[in-house]
PDB file of C-alpha atoms in Angstrom:
ATOM      1  CA  MET W1499     152.892  38.797 148.562  1.00 54.00           C
ATOM      2  CA  VAL W1500     150.645  38.773 145.516  1.00 47.00           C
ATOM      3  CA  MET W1501     147.661  39.843 147.652  1.00 52.00           C
ATOM      4  CA  LYS W1502     149.711  42.685 149.094  1.00 51.00           C
ATOM      5  CA  MET W1503     150.657  43.931 145.623  1.00 53.00           C
ATOM      6  CA  LYS W1504     147.017  43.781 144.548  1.00 51.00           C
ATOM      7  CA  ASN W1505     146.001  45.743 147.643  1.00 55.00           C
ATOM      8  CA  ASN W1506     148.667  48.343 146.908  1.00 55.00           C
ATOM      9  CA  LYS W1507     147.428  48.653 143.319  1.00 53.00           C
ATOM     10  CA  ASN W1508     143.862  49.030 144.490  1.00 55.00           C
ATOM     11  CA  GLN W1509     144.908  51.642 147.038  1.00 56.00           C
ATOM     12  CA  ASN W1510     146.904  53.516 144.390  1.00 56.00           C
ATOM     13  CA  ALA W1511     143.876  53.472 142.079  1.00 52.00           C
ATOM     14  CA  VAL W1512     141.662  54.840 144.857  1.00 50.00           C
ATOM     15  CA  ASN W1513     144.211  57.556 145.660  1.00 57.00           C
ATOM     16  CA  SER W1514     144.452  58.438 141.961  1.00 56.00           C
ATOM     17  CA  ASN W1515     140.672  58.698 141.675  1.00 58.00           C
ATOM     18  CA  ASN W1516     140.507  60.869 144.789  1.00 58.00           C
ATOM     19  CA  SER W1517     143.281  63.059 143.411  1.00 62.00           C
ATOM     20  CA  ASN W1518     141.484  63.475 140.080  1.00 60.00           C
ATOM     21  CA  GLU W1519     138.228  64.213 141.864  1.00 61.00           C
ATOM     22  CA  ASN W1520     139.940  66.839 144.021  1.00 61.00           C
ATOM     23  CA  LYS W1521     141.486  68.388 140.906  1.00 60.00           C
ATOM     24  CA  ASN W1522     138.090  68.531 139.218  1.00 60.00           C
ATOM     25  CA  ILE W1523     136.542  70.199 142.285  1.00 59.00           C
ATOM     26  CA  LYS W1524     139.454  72.635 142.434  1.00 59.00           C
ATOM     27  CA  ASN W1525     139.091  73.453 138.719  1.00 62.00           C
ATOM     28  CA  LYS W1526     135.353  74.019 139.134  1.00 60.00           C
ATOM     29  CA  ASN W1527     135.976  76.274 142.134  1.00 62.00           C
ATOM     30  CA  ASN W1528     138.561  78.199 140.121  1.00 68.00           C
ATOM     31  CA  MET W1529     136.075  78.622 137.266  1.00 69.00           C
ATOM     32  CA  TYR W1530     133.469  79.983 139.682  1.00 63.00           C
ATOM     33  CA  LEU W1531     136.062  82.327 141.172  1.00 71.00           C
ATOM     34  CA  TYR W1532     137.173  83.597 137.742  1.00 72.00           C
ATOM     35  CA  ALA W1533     133.531  84.073 136.722  1.00 70.00           C
ATOM     36  CA  GLN W1534     132.852  86.090 139.892  1.00 70.00           C
ATOM     37  CA  ILE W1535     135.945  88.215 139.282  1.00 80.00           C
ATOM     38  CA  LEU W1536     134.890  88.807 135.655  1.00 76.00           C
ATOM     39  CA  ILE W1537     131.305  89.746 136.626  1.00 74.00           C
ATOM     40  CA  THR W1538     132.581  92.075 139.350  1.00 76.00           C
ATOM     41  CA  ALA W1539     135.006  93.736 136.917  1.00 75.00           C
ATOM     42  CA  VAL W1540     132.237  94.218 134.338  1.00 71.00           C
ATOM     43  CA  MET W1541     129.914  95.703 136.973  1.00 72.00           C
ATOM     44  CA  LEU W1542     132.626  98.051 138.230  1.00 73.00           C
ATOM     45  CA  LEU W1543     133.478  99.123 134.670  1.00 73.00           C
ATOM     46  CA  SER W1544     129.772  99.699 133.924  1.00 69.00           C
ATOM     47  CA  CYS W1545     129.435 101.818 137.063  1.00 69.00           C
ATOM     48  CA  VAL W1546     132.451 103.919 136.076  1.00 70.00           C
ATOM     49  CA  ILE W1547     131.105 104.435 132.535  1.00 69.00           C
ATOM     50  CA  LEU W1548     127.651 105.370 133.826  1.00 63.00           C
ATOM     51  CA  ARG W1549     129.183 107.713 136.404  1.00 64.00           C
ATOM     52  CA  VAL W1550     131.187 109.526 133.729  1.00 63.00           C
ATOM     53  CA  LYS W1551     128.740 109.438 130.809  1.00 57.00           C
ATOM     54  CA  ASN W1552     125.344 109.733 132.492  1.00 57.00           C
ATOM     55  CA  GLU W1553     125.224 110.765 136.146  1.00 62.00           C
ATOM     56  CA  ASP W1554     121.418 110.795 136.159  1.00 63.00           C
ATOM     57  CA  ILE W1555     121.067 107.085 135.354  1.00 61.00           C
ATOM     58  CA  PHE W1556     123.970 106.219 137.698  1.00 63.00           C
ATOM     59  CA  TYR W1557     122.392 107.933 140.696  1.00 67.00           C
ATOM     60  CA  GLN W1558     118.928 106.664 139.770  1.00 66.00           C
ATOM     61  CA  LEU W1559     120.185 103.061 139.775  1.00 64.00           C
ATOM     62  CA  LYS W1560     122.052 103.721 143.014  1.00 66.00           C
ATOM     63  CA  GLU W1561     118.879 104.955 144.676  1.00 69.00           C
ATOM     64  CA  ASP W1562     116.897 102.020 143.269  1.00 65.00           C
ATOM     65  CA  TYR W1563     119.298  99.506 144.805  1.00 63.00           C
ATOM     66  CA  LYS W1564     119.296 101.364 148.134  1.00 64.00           C
ATOM     67  CA  GLU W1565     115.506 101.290 148.087  1.00 65.00           C
ATOM     68  CA  PHE W1566     115.519  97.565 147.261  1.00 58.00           C
ATOM     69  CA  PHE W1567     117.768  96.638 150.170  1.00 56.00           C
ATOM     70  CA  ALA W1568     115.746  98.900 152.450  1.00 59.00           C
ATOM     71  CA  THR W1569     112.448  97.203 151.551  1.00 56.00           C
ATOM     72  CA  GLU W1570     113.676  93.611 151.319  1.00 47.00           C
ATOM     73  CA  THR W1571     114.730  91.847 154.546  1.00 49.00           C
ATOM     74  CA  VAL W1572     118.195  91.073 153.220  1.00 48.00           C
ATOM     75  CA  TYR W1573     119.653  89.585 156.376  1.00 50.00           C
ATOM     76  CA  GLU W1574     116.683  87.370 157.213  1.00 50.00           C
ATOM     77  CA  SER W1575     115.828  83.938 155.885  1.00 50.00           C
ATOM     78  CA  ASN W1576     112.975  85.204 153.693  1.00 57.00           C
ATOM     79  CA  PHE W1577     115.325  87.251 151.467  1.00 56.00           C
ATOM     80  CA  SER W1578     114.872  86.114 147.884  1.00 63.00           C
ATOM     81  CA  PHE W1579     117.995  86.287 145.763  1.00 61.00           C
ATOM     82  CA  LYS W1580     115.797  85.265 142.840  1.00 66.00           C
ATOM     83  CA  SER W1581     113.611  88.369 143.251  1.00 71.00           C
ATOM     84  CA  TYR W1582     116.736  90.525 143.484  1.00 66.00           C
ATOM     85  CA  ILE W1583     118.064  89.118 140.195  1.00 71.00           C
ATOM     86  CA  ALA W1584     114.627  89.520 138.594  1.00 74.00           C
ATOM     87  CA  ARG W1585     114.518  93.163 139.655  1.00 74.00           C
ATOM     88  CA  ILE W1586     118.019  93.871 138.336  1.00 72.00           C
ATOM     89  CA  THR W1587     117.078  92.183 135.042  1.00 73.00           C
ATOM     90  CA  LYS W1588     113.931  94.310 134.713  1.00 74.00           C
ATOM     91  CA  GLU W1589     115.818  97.532 135.509  1.00 73.00           C
ATOM     92  CA  THR W1590     118.521  96.641 132.990  1.00 72.00           C
ATOM     93  CA  LYS W1591     115.880  96.002 130.303  1.00 66.00           C
ATOM     94  CA  ASP W1592     114.152  99.302 131.153  1.00 68.00           C
ATOM     95  CA  LYS W1593     117.431 101.215 130.883  1.00 65.00           C
ATOM     96  CA  TYR W1594     118.236  99.461 127.610  1.00 58.00           C
ATOM     97  CA  ASN W1595     114.824 100.431 126.226  1.00 59.00           C
ATOM     98  CA  GLU W1596     115.431 104.035 127.299  1.00 62.00           C
ATOM     99  CA  PHE W1597     118.786 103.922 125.513  1.00 59.00           C
ATOM    100  CA  ILE W1598     117.157 102.572 122.328  1.00 51.00           C
ATOM    101  CA  GLN W1599     114.481 105.281 122.479  1.00 53.00           C
ATOM    102  CA  THR W1600     117.165 107.929 122.929  1.00 56.00           C
ATOM    103  CA  MET W1601     119.156 106.663 119.965  1.00 52.00           C
ATOM    104  CA  ALA W1602     115.997 106.529 117.860  1.00 49.00           C
ATOM    105  CA  TYR W1603     115.338 110.134 118.849  1.00 51.00           C
ATOM    106  CA  VAL W1604     118.893 111.212 117.991  1.00 49.00           C
ATOM    107  CA  TYR W1605     119.132 109.412 114.651  1.00 46.00           C
ATOM    108  CA  GLY W1606     115.534 109.565 113.489  1.00 45.00           C
ATOM    109  CA  LYS W1607     113.973 112.823 114.687  1.00 49.00           C
ATOM    110  CA  GLY W1608     113.246 115.059 111.730  1.00 48.00           C
ATOM    111  CA  ALA W1609     116.001 113.546 109.594  1.00 46.00           C
ATOM    112  CA  ASN W1610     116.524 114.652 105.996  1.00 47.00           C
ATOM    113  CA  ASP W1611     115.026 118.119 106.536  1.00 51.00           C
ATOM    114  CA  THR W1612     111.537 116.783 107.312  1.00 60.00           C
ATOM    115  CA  TYR W1613     109.214 118.696 109.619  1.00 69.00           C
ATOM    116  CA  PRO W1614     107.451 117.132 112.605  1.00 76.00           C
ATOM    117  CA  SER W1615     103.669 117.266 112.410  1.00 79.00           C
ATOM    118  CA  ASN W1616     103.197 119.426 115.516  1.00 87.00           C
ATOM    119  CA  VAL W1617     105.338 122.447 114.597  1.00 91.00           C
ATOM    120  CA  SER W1618     104.486 125.692 112.849  1.00 91.00           C
ATOM    121  CA  LEU W1619     106.664 128.130 110.914  1.00 89.00           C
ATOM    122  CA  LYS W1620     104.065 130.885 111.244  1.00 90.00           C
ATOM    123  CA  LYS W1621     105.095 133.850 113.384  1.00 92.00           C
ATOM    124  CA  PHE W1622     102.940 133.862 116.511  1.00 93.00           C
ATOM    125  CA  ILE W1623     102.903 137.037 118.653  1.00 92.00           C
ATOM    126  CA  PRO W1624     100.661 136.713 121.741  1.00 93.00           C
ATOM    127  CA  ASP W1625      98.427 139.566 122.876  1.00 90.00           C
ATOM    128  CA  LYS W1626     100.415 139.680 126.110  1.00 91.00           C
ATOM    129  CA  PRO W1627     104.059 138.953 125.215  1.00 94.00           C
ATOM    130  CA  GLY W1628     106.184 136.896 127.559  1.00 96.00           C
ATOM    131  CA  ILE W1629     109.676 137.578 128.878  1.00 97.00           C
ATOM    132  CA  MET W1630     112.904 135.695 128.237  1.00 97.00           C
ATOM    133  CA  PRO W1631     113.047 133.045 130.942  1.00 98.00           C
ATOM    134  CA  LEU W1632     116.835 133.170 131.167  1.00 97.00           C
ATOM    135  CA  SER W1633     119.623 135.525 130.224  1.00 94.00           C
ATOM    136  CA  GLY W1634     122.408 133.865 128.320  1.00 93.00           C
ATOM    137  CA  TYR W1635     123.639 132.801 124.916  1.00 93.00           C
ATOM    138  CA  ILE W1636     121.224 131.125 122.503  1.00 94.00           C
ATOM    139  CA  THR W1637     123.140 128.072 121.341  1.00 93.00           C
ATOM    140  CA  SER W1638     120.410 126.580 119.160  1.00 93.00           C
ATOM    141  CA  ASN W1639     117.512 128.328 117.421  1.00 93.00           C
ATOM    142  CA  TYR W1640     114.082 127.084 116.447  1.00 94.00           C
ATOM    143  CA  GLY W1641     113.937 125.126 113.187  1.00 90.00           C
ATOM    144  CA  ILE W1642     116.104 122.804 111.091  1.00 88.00           C
ATOM    145  CA  ARG W1643     119.603 122.338 112.502  1.00 87.00           C
ATOM    146  CA  LYS W1644     122.488 119.890 112.518  1.00 83.00           C
ATOM    147  CA  ASN W1645     121.868 117.155 115.038  1.00 78.00           C
ATOM    148  CA  PRO W1646     124.208 117.935 117.980  1.00 77.00           C
ATOM    149  CA  PHE W1647     124.778 114.214 118.585  1.00 71.00           C
ATOM    150  CA  ASN W1648     125.171 113.209 114.946  1.00 74.00           C
ATOM    151  CA  SER W1649     126.514 115.978 112.698  1.00 70.00           C
ATOM    152  CA  ARG W1650     125.751 113.984 109.543  1.00 73.00           C
ATOM    153  CA  GLU W1651     122.032 114.225 110.232  1.00 79.00           C
ATOM    154  CA  LYS W1652     119.611 117.126 110.611  1.00 82.00           C
ATOM    155  CA  ASP W1653     116.584 117.486 112.836  1.00 85.00           C
ATOM    156  CA  PHE W1654     113.948 120.061 113.666  1.00 88.00           C
ATOM    157  CA  HIS W1655     114.646 121.852 116.926  1.00 91.00           C
ATOM    158  CA  THR W1656     111.269 122.523 118.532  1.00 93.00           C
ATOM    159  CA  GLY W1657     112.423 125.347 120.810  1.00 95.00           C
ATOM    160  CA  ILE W1658     115.451 127.467 121.639  1.00 96.00           C
ATOM    161  CA  ASP W1659     118.404 126.506 123.823  1.00 96.00           C
ATOM    162  CA  ILE W1660     119.728 129.180 126.189  1.00 97.00           C
ATOM    163  CA  ALA W1661     123.086 128.392 127.775  1.00 96.00           C
ATOM    164  CA  ASN W1662     124.090 129.625 131.199  1.00 96.00           C
ATOM    165  CA  GLU W1663     125.871 128.358 134.292  1.00 96.00           C
ATOM    166  CA  LYS W1664     124.387 125.428 136.172  1.00 96.00           C
ATOM    167  CA  GLY W1665     122.247 126.680 139.042  1.00 96.00           C
ATOM    168  CA  THR W1666     121.225 129.987 137.387  1.00 97.00           C
ATOM    169  CA  PHE W1667     117.603 130.910 138.108  1.00 98.00           C
ATOM    170  CA  ILE W1668     114.988 130.281 135.400  1.00 98.00           C
ATOM    171  CA  LYS W1669     111.911 132.539 135.354  1.00 98.00           C
ATOM    172  CA  SER W1670     108.476 131.808 133.963  1.00 98.00           C
ATOM    173  CA  ALA W1671     108.003 133.513 130.607  1.00 98.00           C
ATOM    174  CA  PHE W1672     104.231 133.755 131.160  1.00 97.00           C
ATOM    175  CA  GLU W1673     101.800 133.686 134.018  1.00 96.00           C
ATOM    176  CA  GLY W1674      99.639 130.601 134.314  1.00 97.00           C
ATOM    177  CA  ILE W1675      99.103 127.276 136.056  1.00 97.00           C
ATOM    178  CA  VAL W1676     101.680 124.482 136.321  1.00 98.00           C
ATOM    179  CA  LEU W1677     100.217 121.780 134.118  1.00 97.00           C
ATOM    180  CA  GLU W1678     102.899 119.164 134.750  1.00 97.00           C
ATOM    181  CA  THR W1679     106.386 118.562 136.121  1.00 98.00           C
ATOM    182  CA  GLY W1680     108.447 115.431 135.675  1.00 97.00           C
ATOM    183  CA  TYR W1681     111.455 113.742 134.119  1.00 96.00           C
ATOM    184  CA  THR W1682     112.151 112.053 130.791  1.00 94.00           C
ATOM    185  CA  ASN W1683     115.316 110.541 129.372  1.00 92.00           C
ATOM    186  CA  ILE W1684     115.339 113.241 126.667  1.00 91.00           C
ATOM    187  CA  ALA W1685     114.080 116.439 128.348  1.00 95.00           C
ATOM    188  CA  GLY W1686     115.432 115.715 131.831  1.00 96.00           C
ATOM    189  CA  ASN W1687     113.629 117.595 134.606  1.00 97.00           C
ATOM    190  CA  TYR W1688     110.900 119.648 132.945  1.00 98.00           C
ATOM    191  CA  ILE W1689     107.994 122.004 133.651  1.00 98.00           C
ATOM    192  CA  LYS W1690     104.866 122.673 131.565  1.00 98.00           C
ATOM    193  CA  ILE W1691     102.866 125.836 132.246  1.00 98.00           C
ATOM    194  CA  GLN W1692      99.422 126.517 130.806  1.00 97.00           C
ATOM    195  CA  SER W1693      98.924 130.262 130.361  1.00 94.00           C
ATOM    196  CA  ASP W1694      95.433 130.177 128.874  1.00 86.00           C
ATOM    197  CA  ASN W1695      93.398 127.871 126.670  1.00 82.00           C
ATOM    198  CA  GLU W1696      95.762 128.409 123.752  1.00 91.00           C
ATOM    199  CA  VAL W1697      99.303 129.113 125.039  1.00 96.00           C
ATOM    200  CA  GLN W1698     101.578 126.662 126.839  1.00 97.00           C
ATOM    201  CA  SER W1699     105.282 126.957 127.707  1.00 98.00           C
ATOM    202  CA  PHE W1700     107.845 124.226 128.337  1.00 98.00           C
ATOM    203  CA  TYR W1701     111.146 124.357 130.275  1.00 98.00           C
ATOM    204  CA  GLY W1702     113.531 121.394 129.942  1.00 98.00           C
ATOM    205  CA  HIS W1703     116.897 120.077 131.228  1.00 97.00           C
ATOM    206  CA  THR W1704     116.468 121.897 134.557  1.00 98.00           C
ATOM    207  CA  GLN W1705     118.473 121.121 137.665  1.00 97.00           C
ATOM    208  CA  PHE W1706     116.026 121.898 140.504  1.00 97.00           C
ATOM    209  CA  VAL W1707     112.286 122.479 140.077  1.00 98.00           C
ATOM    210  CA  PHE W1708     110.662 124.867 142.572  1.00 98.00           C
ATOM    211  CA  VAL W1709     107.027 124.427 141.546  1.00 97.00           C
ATOM    212  CA  LYS W1710     104.513 121.608 141.424  1.00 97.00           C
ATOM    213  CA  GLN W1711     101.429 120.673 139.453  1.00 97.00           C
ATOM    214  CA  GLY W1712      98.534 123.034 140.106  1.00 97.00           C
ATOM    215  CA  ASP W1713     100.646 125.977 141.327  1.00 98.00           C
ATOM    216  CA  LYS W1714      99.606 129.414 140.099  1.00 97.00           C
ATOM    217  CA  ILE W1715     102.614 131.118 138.512  1.00 97.00           C
ATOM    218  CA  LEU W1716     103.299 134.804 137.963  1.00 97.00           C
ATOM    219  CA  GLN W1717     105.236 136.104 134.980  1.00 97.00           C
ATOM    220  CA  GLY W1718     108.877 136.467 136.018  1.00 97.00           C
ATOM    221  CA  GLN W1719     108.549 134.075 138.961  1.00 97.00           C
ATOM    222  CA  VAL W1720     111.572 131.818 139.566  1.00 98.00           C
ATOM    223  CA  ILE W1721     110.486 128.263 138.772  1.00 98.00           C
ATOM    224  CA  ALA W1722     113.724 126.287 138.398  1.00 98.00           C
ATOM    225  CA  THR W1723     117.505 126.410 137.929  1.00 98.00           C
ATOM    226  CA  VAL W1724     119.605 125.679 134.868  1.00 98.00           C
ATOM    227  CA  GLY W1725     120.789 122.087 134.695  1.00 97.00           C
ATOM    228  CA  ASP W1726     122.123 119.388 132.414  1.00 96.00           C
ATOM    229  CA  THR W1727     119.583 116.631 133.002  1.00 96.00           C
ATOM    230  CA  GLY W1728     118.377 114.449 130.159  1.00 93.00           C
ATOM    231  CA  LEU W1729     120.037 114.320 126.750  1.00 91.00           C
ATOM    232  CA  VAL W1730     122.343 117.349 126.636  1.00 92.00           C
ATOM    233  CA  THR W1731     125.810 118.491 125.630  1.00 89.00           C
ATOM    234  CA  GLY W1732     126.061 120.988 128.503  1.00 93.00           C
ATOM    235  CA  PRO W1733     123.994 123.026 130.987  1.00 96.00           C
ATOM    236  CA  HIS W1734     121.238 125.027 129.319  1.00 97.00           C
ATOM    237  CA  LEU W1735     117.497 125.655 129.202  1.00 98.00           C
ATOM    238  CA  HIS W1736     115.395 124.190 126.411  1.00 97.00           C
ATOM    239  CA  PHE W1737     112.460 126.593 126.082  1.00 98.00           C
ATOM    240  CA  GLU W1738     109.367 125.867 123.983  1.00 97.00           C
ATOM    241  CA  VAL W1739     106.075 127.679 123.360  1.00 97.00           C
ATOM    242  CA  LEU W1740     102.950 125.972 122.029  1.00 96.00           C
ATOM    243  CA  TYR W1741      99.997 127.777 120.479  1.00 95.00           C
ATOM    244  CA  LYS W1742      96.837 125.695 119.994  1.00 93.00           C
ATOM    245  CA  GLY W1743      98.905 122.532 120.440  1.00 92.00           C
ATOM    246  CA  GLU W1744     101.548 123.434 117.855  1.00 94.00           C
ATOM    247  CA  ARG W1745     105.090 124.456 118.718  1.00 95.00           C
ATOM    248  CA  VAL W1746     105.966 127.946 117.500  1.00 96.00           C
ATOM    249  CA  ASN W1747     109.173 129.962 117.459  1.00 95.00           C
ATOM    250  CA  PRO W1748     109.589 131.189 121.074  1.00 96.00           C
ATOM    251  CA  ILE W1749     111.616 134.244 119.955  1.00 95.00           C
ATOM    252  CA  TYR W1750     108.480 135.970 118.659  1.00 95.00           C
ATOM    253  CA  THR W1751     106.494 135.264 121.821  1.00 96.00           C
ATOM    254  CA  VAL W1752     108.759 137.183 124.222  1.00 95.00           C
ATOM    255  CA  LYS W1753     109.977 140.743 124.409  1.00 89.00           C
TER     256      LYS W1753
END
């Protein structure tokens, strides 16, 4: 009888240990599940915020992930989850750095009525005047202005902003050669045209670019459409003119 009671106690102890072990496993599984739900919620929220606040970055990340899964053999044994995480980490750091650069630009560019080193207040009128690249309302002139993203600060606007509907054709103000096209987090889709050894024009925040580097451009030729790429408050063209490497007031360079 005593042996039987001891056996029952031992069995009860084993059952209790098994029960505790099962509870611990269940709790760990629940923690993993909650963590996955939290991470998924954060990712979904981040996607929604990016989609609303910055479509360019949202679609760029979307294309990057599509490209990743197209190049990596995801469904085969050689797929590396570690490389996938490393790539996401790198892209996140890159986007964070872009964000920091943008904020530095917004809060630090030409603050306290200072002038950038590469601008001129002299009136430059070229021998062969250009044409206005876009009809519309000039929302921001050349020179010191209130920062559109931080009204408590001022900066020096290095061109003029011409507002019009998204998709409106943009014409080249001067004839010349396309020096460069590309994208930056600030200027969005842009075009640089070299007219001669001294005059260069710049077109920023465009939607679609119809020219490429090396193309010969005629004055009045359609080169792009109005967009809202880069750091903007709405669709418009940011138009700059440089003379001997210095930005000048574009108003005086066109007729």
